[in-house]
Amino acid sequence: MVCYRFVRLGRATLTYVPALQRNAKPRFEKGSLIMDVRKTVFTKEIIAADEMSKPCSPITRAAAMAIVRNPFAGLDQDDLSQLFDVGAMLGQSLAAELVKMFEGPPICYGKAALVGSSGAMEHGAAMLHPKLGKPVRAAVGGGKSLMPSNHKVGALGGSIDLPLGHKDEAWSFDHIDTMTLWVPDAPRADEIVLCLGMSDGTRAHPRVGKGPNQA
């Protein structure tokens, strides 16, 4: 028995499709979108000391990684708007789950996309930039700062550095951080690993100043 879940997204209908029924090429009806998520991975870190073993107040960092089929893998496609909506839907669902992983409100955020070898870096950008940010800002209750981001094409089991920054204070050097993420069996050539990260604190023992040097 095959189960489908349909979600209304503006004028478009978002359809979840089982992995065994993937199409080799995208077959979109006008106004519809297929989002095929193979799996979602969550990771959480609680940092109690810096690299020199000096204790610090606990810092929680968490990330979510959704492995999604890239409908444009191997295709020369100019209109990537289908991926805009995929980013929006995943941004909403992943952010909601991440916020639950913190005891208090997260104050830093960031995003990244690792595109499989049959895709293009622009496919990752299409998922990250146009629509993903708005639902994430709603989930964290703020977001005056541009959300730090990174995207690249990589191999199976490759890693990507997800940058973090303060959600409201872009020049807060103490909160500029990085999470290195990977999924051992992703991305396959026709997949994208969409990553969203959050933190509730600074780096461990930040000591590089509180803003740009005005000298």
mmCIF file of C-alpha atoms in Angstrom:
data_model
loop_
_atom_site.group_PDB
_atom_site.id
_atom_site.type_symbol
_atom_site.label_atom_id
_atom_site.label_comp_id
_atom_site.label_asym_id
_atom_site.label_seq_id
_atom_site.Cartn_x
_atom_site.Cartn_y
_atom_site.Cartn_z
ATOM 1 C CA MET A 1 0.000 0.000 0.000
ATOM 2 C CA VAL A 2 1.391 3.391 -1.010
ATOM 3 C CA CYS A 3 0.515 6.491 1.021
ATOM 4 C CA TYR A 4 0.661 10.051 -0.267
ATOM 5 C CA ARG A 5 0.391 13.289 1.654
ATOM 6 C CA PHE A 6 -0.693 16.428 -0.155
ATOM 7 C CA VAL A 7 0.069 19.876 1.200
ATOM 8 C CA ARG A 8 -1.420 23.053 -0.227
ATOM 9 C CA LEU A 9 1.234 25.694 -0.909
ATOM 10 C CA GLY A 10 -0.313 28.831 -2.345
ATOM 11 C CA ARG A 11 -1.543 27.803 -5.786
ATOM 12 C CA ALA A 12 0.726 24.772 -5.891
ATOM 13 C CA THR A 13 0.152 21.290 -4.511
ATOM 14 C CA LEU A 14 3.155 19.653 -2.862
ATOM 15 C CA THR A 15 3.253 15.879 -3.271
ATOM 16 C CA TYR A 16 5.411 13.463 -1.271
ATOM 17 C CA VAL A 17 6.377 10.513 -3.460
ATOM 18 C CA PRO A 18 7.858 7.180 -2.287
ATOM 19 C CA ALA A 19 11.497 6.643 -3.271
ATOM 20 C CA LEU A 20 10.684 3.582 -5.374
ATOM 21 C CA GLN A 21 8.435 5.677 -7.591
ATOM 22 C CA ARG A 22 11.003 8.338 -8.473
ATOM 23 C CA ASN A 23 11.007 9.540 -12.052
ATOM 24 C CA ALA A 24 14.175 9.777 -14.098
ATOM 25 C CA LYS A 25 13.044 13.222 -15.262
ATOM 26 C CA PRO A 26 10.748 15.765 -13.645
ATOM 27 C CA ARG A 27 7.139 15.476 -14.756
ATOM 28 C CA PHE A 28 5.507 18.539 -13.305
ATOM 29 C CA GLU A 29 1.958 19.488 -13.967
ATOM 30 C CA LYS A 30 1.338 23.210 -14.106
ATOM 31 C CA GLY A 31 1.077 24.572 -10.568
ATOM 32 C CA SER A 32 2.286 21.355 -8.903
ATOM 33 C CA LEU A 33 5.505 20.331 -7.192
ATOM 34 C CA ILE A 34 6.962 16.957 -6.299
ATOM 35 C CA MET A 35 9.147 16.823 -3.178
ATOM 36 C CA ASP A 36 10.774 13.452 -2.584
ATOM 37 C CA VAL A 37 12.519 13.327 0.810
ATOM 38 C CA ARG A 38 14.503 10.115 1.307
ATOM 39 C CA LYS A 39 15.294 10.773 4.950
ATOM 40 C CA THR A 40 15.980 13.486 7.514
ATOM 41 C CA VAL A 41 18.941 13.478 9.898
ATOM 42 C CA PHE A 42 19.235 15.512 13.100
ATOM 43 C CA THR A 43 22.386 16.187 15.101
ATOM 44 C CA LYS A 44 22.870 17.968 18.418
ATOM 45 C CA GLU A 45 26.048 19.085 20.183
ATOM 46 C CA ILE A 46 26.424 20.321 23.760
ATOM 47 C CA ILE A 47 29.805 22.017 24.081
ATOM 48 C CA ALA A 48 31.209 22.138 27.633
ATOM 49 C CA ALA A 49 34.829 23.132 26.922
ATOM 50 C CA ASP A 50 36.957 24.623 24.172
ATOM 51 C CA GLU A 51 39.618 22.813 22.136
ATOM 52 C CA MET A 52 42.157 23.409 24.917
ATOM 53 C CA SER A 53 39.832 21.725 27.452
ATOM 54 C CA LYS A 54 39.032 24.997 29.206
ATOM 55 C CA PRO A 55 35.474 24.716 30.588
ATOM 56 C CA CYS A 56 32.766 27.084 29.386
ATOM 57 C CA SER A 57 29.075 27.584 29.938
ATOM 58 C CA PRO A 58 27.208 24.898 27.957
ATOM 59 C CA ILE A 59 26.544 25.822 24.331
ATOM 60 C CA THR A 60 23.991 23.861 22.316
ATOM 61 C CA ARG A 61 24.260 23.583 18.536
ATOM 62 C CA ALA A 62 21.819 21.569 16.461
ATOM 63 C CA ALA A 63 21.354 20.893 12.769
ATOM 64 C CA ALA A 64 18.845 19.174 10.508
ATOM 65 C CA MET A 65 19.698 17.631 7.148
ATOM 66 C CA ALA A 66 16.998 16.647 4.648
ATOM 67 C CA ILE A 67 18.063 14.420 1.758
ATOM 68 C CA VAL A 68 15.873 15.404 -1.187
ATOM 69 C CA ARG A 69 15.754 14.194 -4.777
ATOM 70 C CA ASN A 70 16.966 16.869 -7.186
ATOM 71 C CA PRO A 71 14.391 16.971 -10.007
ATOM 72 C CA PHE A 72 16.814 18.898 -12.212
ATOM 73 C CA ALA A 73 19.813 16.588 -11.847
ATOM 74 C CA GLY A 74 21.455 16.185 -15.246
ATOM 75 C CA LEU A 75 19.189 18.793 -16.838
ATOM 76 C CA ASP A 76 19.952 22.270 -18.162
ATOM 77 C CA GLN A 77 17.078 24.120 -16.515
ATOM 78 C CA ASP A 78 16.737 27.895 -16.219
ATOM 79 C CA ASP A 79 13.504 28.020 -14.209
ATOM 80 C CA LEU A 80 14.390 26.719 -10.745
ATOM 81 C CA SER A 81 11.300 28.070 -8.989
ATOM 82 C CA GLN A 82 10.173 24.540 -8.127
ATOM 83 C CA LEU A 83 13.146 24.369 -5.767
ATOM 84 C CA PHE A 84 12.215 27.714 -4.181
ATOM 85 C CA ASP A 85 9.052 26.125 -2.805
ATOM 86 C CA VAL A 86 10.875 22.981 -1.685
ATOM 87 C CA GLY A 87 13.180 25.215 0.358
ATOM 88 C CA ALA A 88 10.241 27.045 1.897
ATOM 89 C CA MET A 89 8.477 23.856 2.967
ATOM 90 C CA LEU A 90 11.611 22.272 4.377
ATOM 91 C CA GLY A 91 12.611 25.505 6.100
ATOM 92 C CA GLN A 92 9.298 25.543 7.927
ATOM 93 C CA SER A 93 9.317 21.895 9.009
ATOM 94 C CA LEU A 94 13.011 21.621 9.891
ATOM 95 C CA ALA A 95 13.070 24.888 11.844
ATOM 96 C CA ALA A 96 10.092 23.790 13.924
ATOM 97 C CA GLU A 97 11.871 20.551 14.843
ATOM 98 C CA LEU A 98 15.172 22.263 15.594
ATOM 99 C CA VAL A 99 13.648 24.803 17.976
ATOM 100 C CA LYS A 100 12.307 21.891 20.053
ATOM 101 C CA MET A 101 15.878 20.654 20.569
ATOM 102 C CA PHE A 102 16.801 23.706 22.659
ATOM 103 C CA GLU A 103 15.886 24.410 26.271
ATOM 104 C CA GLY A 104 15.803 28.135 25.515
ATOM 105 C CA PRO A 105 15.453 30.156 22.325
ATOM 106 C CA PRO A 106 18.192 29.721 19.688
ATOM 107 C CA ILE A 107 19.944 32.969 18.866
ATOM 108 C CA CYS A 108 22.100 31.939 15.900
ATOM 109 C CA TYR A 109 21.184 30.394 12.565
ATOM 110 C CA GLY A 110 22.647 29.310 9.251
ATOM 111 C CA LYS A 111 21.915 27.203 6.178
ATOM 112 C CA ALA A 112 23.776 25.111 3.617
ATOM 113 C CA ALA A 113 23.151 22.794 0.671
ATOM 114 C CA LEU A 114 25.312 19.963 -0.635
ATOM 115 C CA VAL A 115 24.322 19.079 -4.203
ATOM 116 C CA GLY A 116 24.966 15.645 -5.716
ATOM 117 C CA SER A 117 27.331 15.257 -8.656
ATOM 118 C CA SER A 118 24.629 15.315 -11.352
ATOM 119 C CA GLY A 119 23.324 18.656 -10.136
ATOM 120 C CA ALA A 120 24.591 22.236 -10.181
ATOM 121 C CA MET A 121 25.555 24.522 -7.307
ATOM 122 C CA GLU A 122 22.723 26.815 -8.404
ATOM 123 C CA HIS A 123 20.241 24.079 -7.473
ATOM 124 C CA GLY A 124 21.394 24.392 -3.869
ATOM 125 C CA ALA A 125 21.187 28.178 -4.056
ATOM 126 C CA ALA A 126 17.624 27.913 -5.332
ATOM 127 C CA MET A 127 16.612 25.920 -2.266
ATOM 128 C CA LEU A 128 18.367 28.241 0.182
ATOM 129 C CA HIS A 129 17.943 31.845 -0.859
ATOM 130 C CA PRO A 130 14.541 32.894 -2.219
ATOM 131 C CA LYS A 131 12.099 31.381 0.300
ATOM 132 C CA LEU A 132 13.743 29.292 3.025
ATOM 133 C CA GLY A 133 14.620 32.192 5.327
ATOM 134 C CA LYS A 134 11.134 33.527 6.076
ATOM 135 C CA PRO A 135 9.748 30.440 7.881
ATOM 136 C CA VAL A 136 13.023 30.016 9.776
ATOM 137 C CA ARG A 137 12.858 33.596 11.049
ATOM 138 C CA ALA A 138 9.285 32.995 12.162
ATOM 139 C CA ALA A 139 10.372 29.898 14.086
ATOM 140 C CA VAL A 140 13.215 31.628 15.955
ATOM 141 C CA GLY A 141 11.277 34.818 16.633
ATOM 142 C CA GLY A 142 13.505 37.332 14.902
ATOM 143 C CA GLY A 143 15.991 37.441 12.101
ATOM 144 C CA LYS A 144 17.165 40.973 11.350
ATOM 145 C CA SER A 145 20.476 39.587 10.080
ATOM 146 C CA LEU A 146 21.064 37.917 6.746
ATOM 147 C CA MET A 147 21.192 34.167 7.323
ATOM 148 C CA PRO A 148 24.755 32.901 6.675
ATOM 149 C CA SER A 149 24.841 30.286 3.928
ATOM 150 C CA ASN A 150 27.024 27.929 1.948
ATOM 151 C CA HIS A 151 26.418 25.658 -1.045
ATOM 152 C CA LYS A 152 28.537 23.407 -3.210
ATOM 153 C CA VAL A 153 28.528 20.267 -5.374
ATOM 154 C CA GLY A 154 29.983 17.256 -3.584
ATOM 155 C CA ALA A 155 30.430 13.500 -3.622
ATOM 156 C CA LEU A 156 28.645 10.762 -1.694
ATOM 157 C CA GLY A 157 29.532 11.102 1.983
ATOM 158 C CA GLY A 158 31.013 14.554 1.447
ATOM 159 C CA SER A 159 30.907 17.215 4.135
ATOM 160 C CA ILE A 160 29.807 20.832 4.075
ATOM 161 C CA ASP A 161 30.554 23.672 6.495
ATOM 162 C CA LEU A 162 27.383 25.364 7.684
ATOM 163 C CA PRO A 163 28.111 28.916 8.911
ATOM 164 C CA LEU A 164 26.298 30.342 11.933
ATOM 165 C CA GLY A 165 25.692 33.949 12.875
ATOM 166 C CA HIS A 166 23.557 35.912 15.338
ATOM 167 C CA LYS A 167 19.999 36.197 14.045
ATOM 168 C CA ASP A 168 19.690 39.896 14.892
ATOM 169 C CA GLU A 169 23.248 41.231 15.313
ATOM 170 C CA ALA A 170 25.214 40.617 12.116
ATOM 171 C CA TRP A 171 28.391 42.192 13.540
ATOM 172 C CA SER A 172 28.498 40.073 16.683
ATOM 173 C CA PHE A 173 31.873 38.410 16.152
ATOM 174 C CA ASP A 174 31.383 36.145 19.191
ATOM 175 C CA HIS A 175 28.490 34.340 17.509
ATOM 176 C CA ILE A 176 30.163 33.667 14.151
ATOM 177 C CA ASP A 177 30.664 29.905 14.117
ATOM 178 C CA THR A 178 30.704 26.814 11.884
ATOM 179 C CA MET A 179 29.195 23.332 11.998
ATOM 180 C CA THR A 180 30.688 20.671 9.715
ATOM 181 C CA LEU A 181 27.939 18.321 8.564
ATOM 182 C CA TRP A 182 27.755 15.140 6.520
ATOM 183 C CA VAL A 183 25.536 12.127 5.883
ATOM 184 C CA PRO A 184 27.432 8.904 5.044
ATOM 185 C CA ASP A 185 25.087 7.799 2.234
ATOM 186 C CA ALA A 186 24.289 11.198 0.722
ATOM 187 C CA PRO A 187 24.083 13.023 -1.526
ATOM 188 C CA ARG A 188 23.595 10.510 -4.302
ATOM 189 C CA ALA A 189 24.127 11.960 -7.766
ATOM 190 C CA ASP A 190 20.470 13.007 -8.072
ATOM 191 C CA GLU A 191 20.042 14.345 -4.524
ATOM 192 C CA ILE A 192 20.527 17.509 -2.487
ATOM 193 C CA VAL A 193 21.322 17.586 1.234
ATOM 194 C CA LEU A 194 19.562 20.655 2.603
ATOM 195 C CA CYS A 195 21.016 21.719 5.967
ATOM 196 C CA LEU A 196 19.679 24.085 8.613
ATOM 197 C CA GLY A 197 21.576 24.897 11.802
ATOM 198 C CA MET A 198 20.960 26.802 15.035
ATOM 199 C CA SER A 199 22.834 27.641 18.224
ATOM 200 C CA ASP A 200 21.969 29.156 21.598
ATOM 201 C CA GLY A 201 25.328 30.774 22.293
ATOM 202 C CA THR A 202 28.699 32.050 21.182
ATOM 203 C CA ARG A 203 31.823 30.102 20.347
ATOM 204 C CA ALA A 204 33.585 28.664 23.376
ATOM 205 C CA HIS A 205 35.633 31.499 24.930
ATOM 206 C CA PRO A 206 35.416 34.049 22.089
ATOM 207 C CA ARG A 207 38.148 36.656 22.340
ATOM 208 C CA VAL A 208 38.520 38.479 19.022
ATOM 209 C CA GLY A 209 36.653 41.673 19.894
ATOM 210 C CA LYS A 210 33.022 42.704 19.726
ATOM 211 C CA GLY A 211 32.942 44.333 16.293
ATOM 212 C CA PRO A 212 34.975 45.738 13.382
ATOM 213 C CA ASN A 213 38.228 47.479 14.217
ATOM 214 C CA GLN A 214 37.621 51.184 13.633
ATOM 215 C CA ALA A 215 41.302 52.109 13.639
#
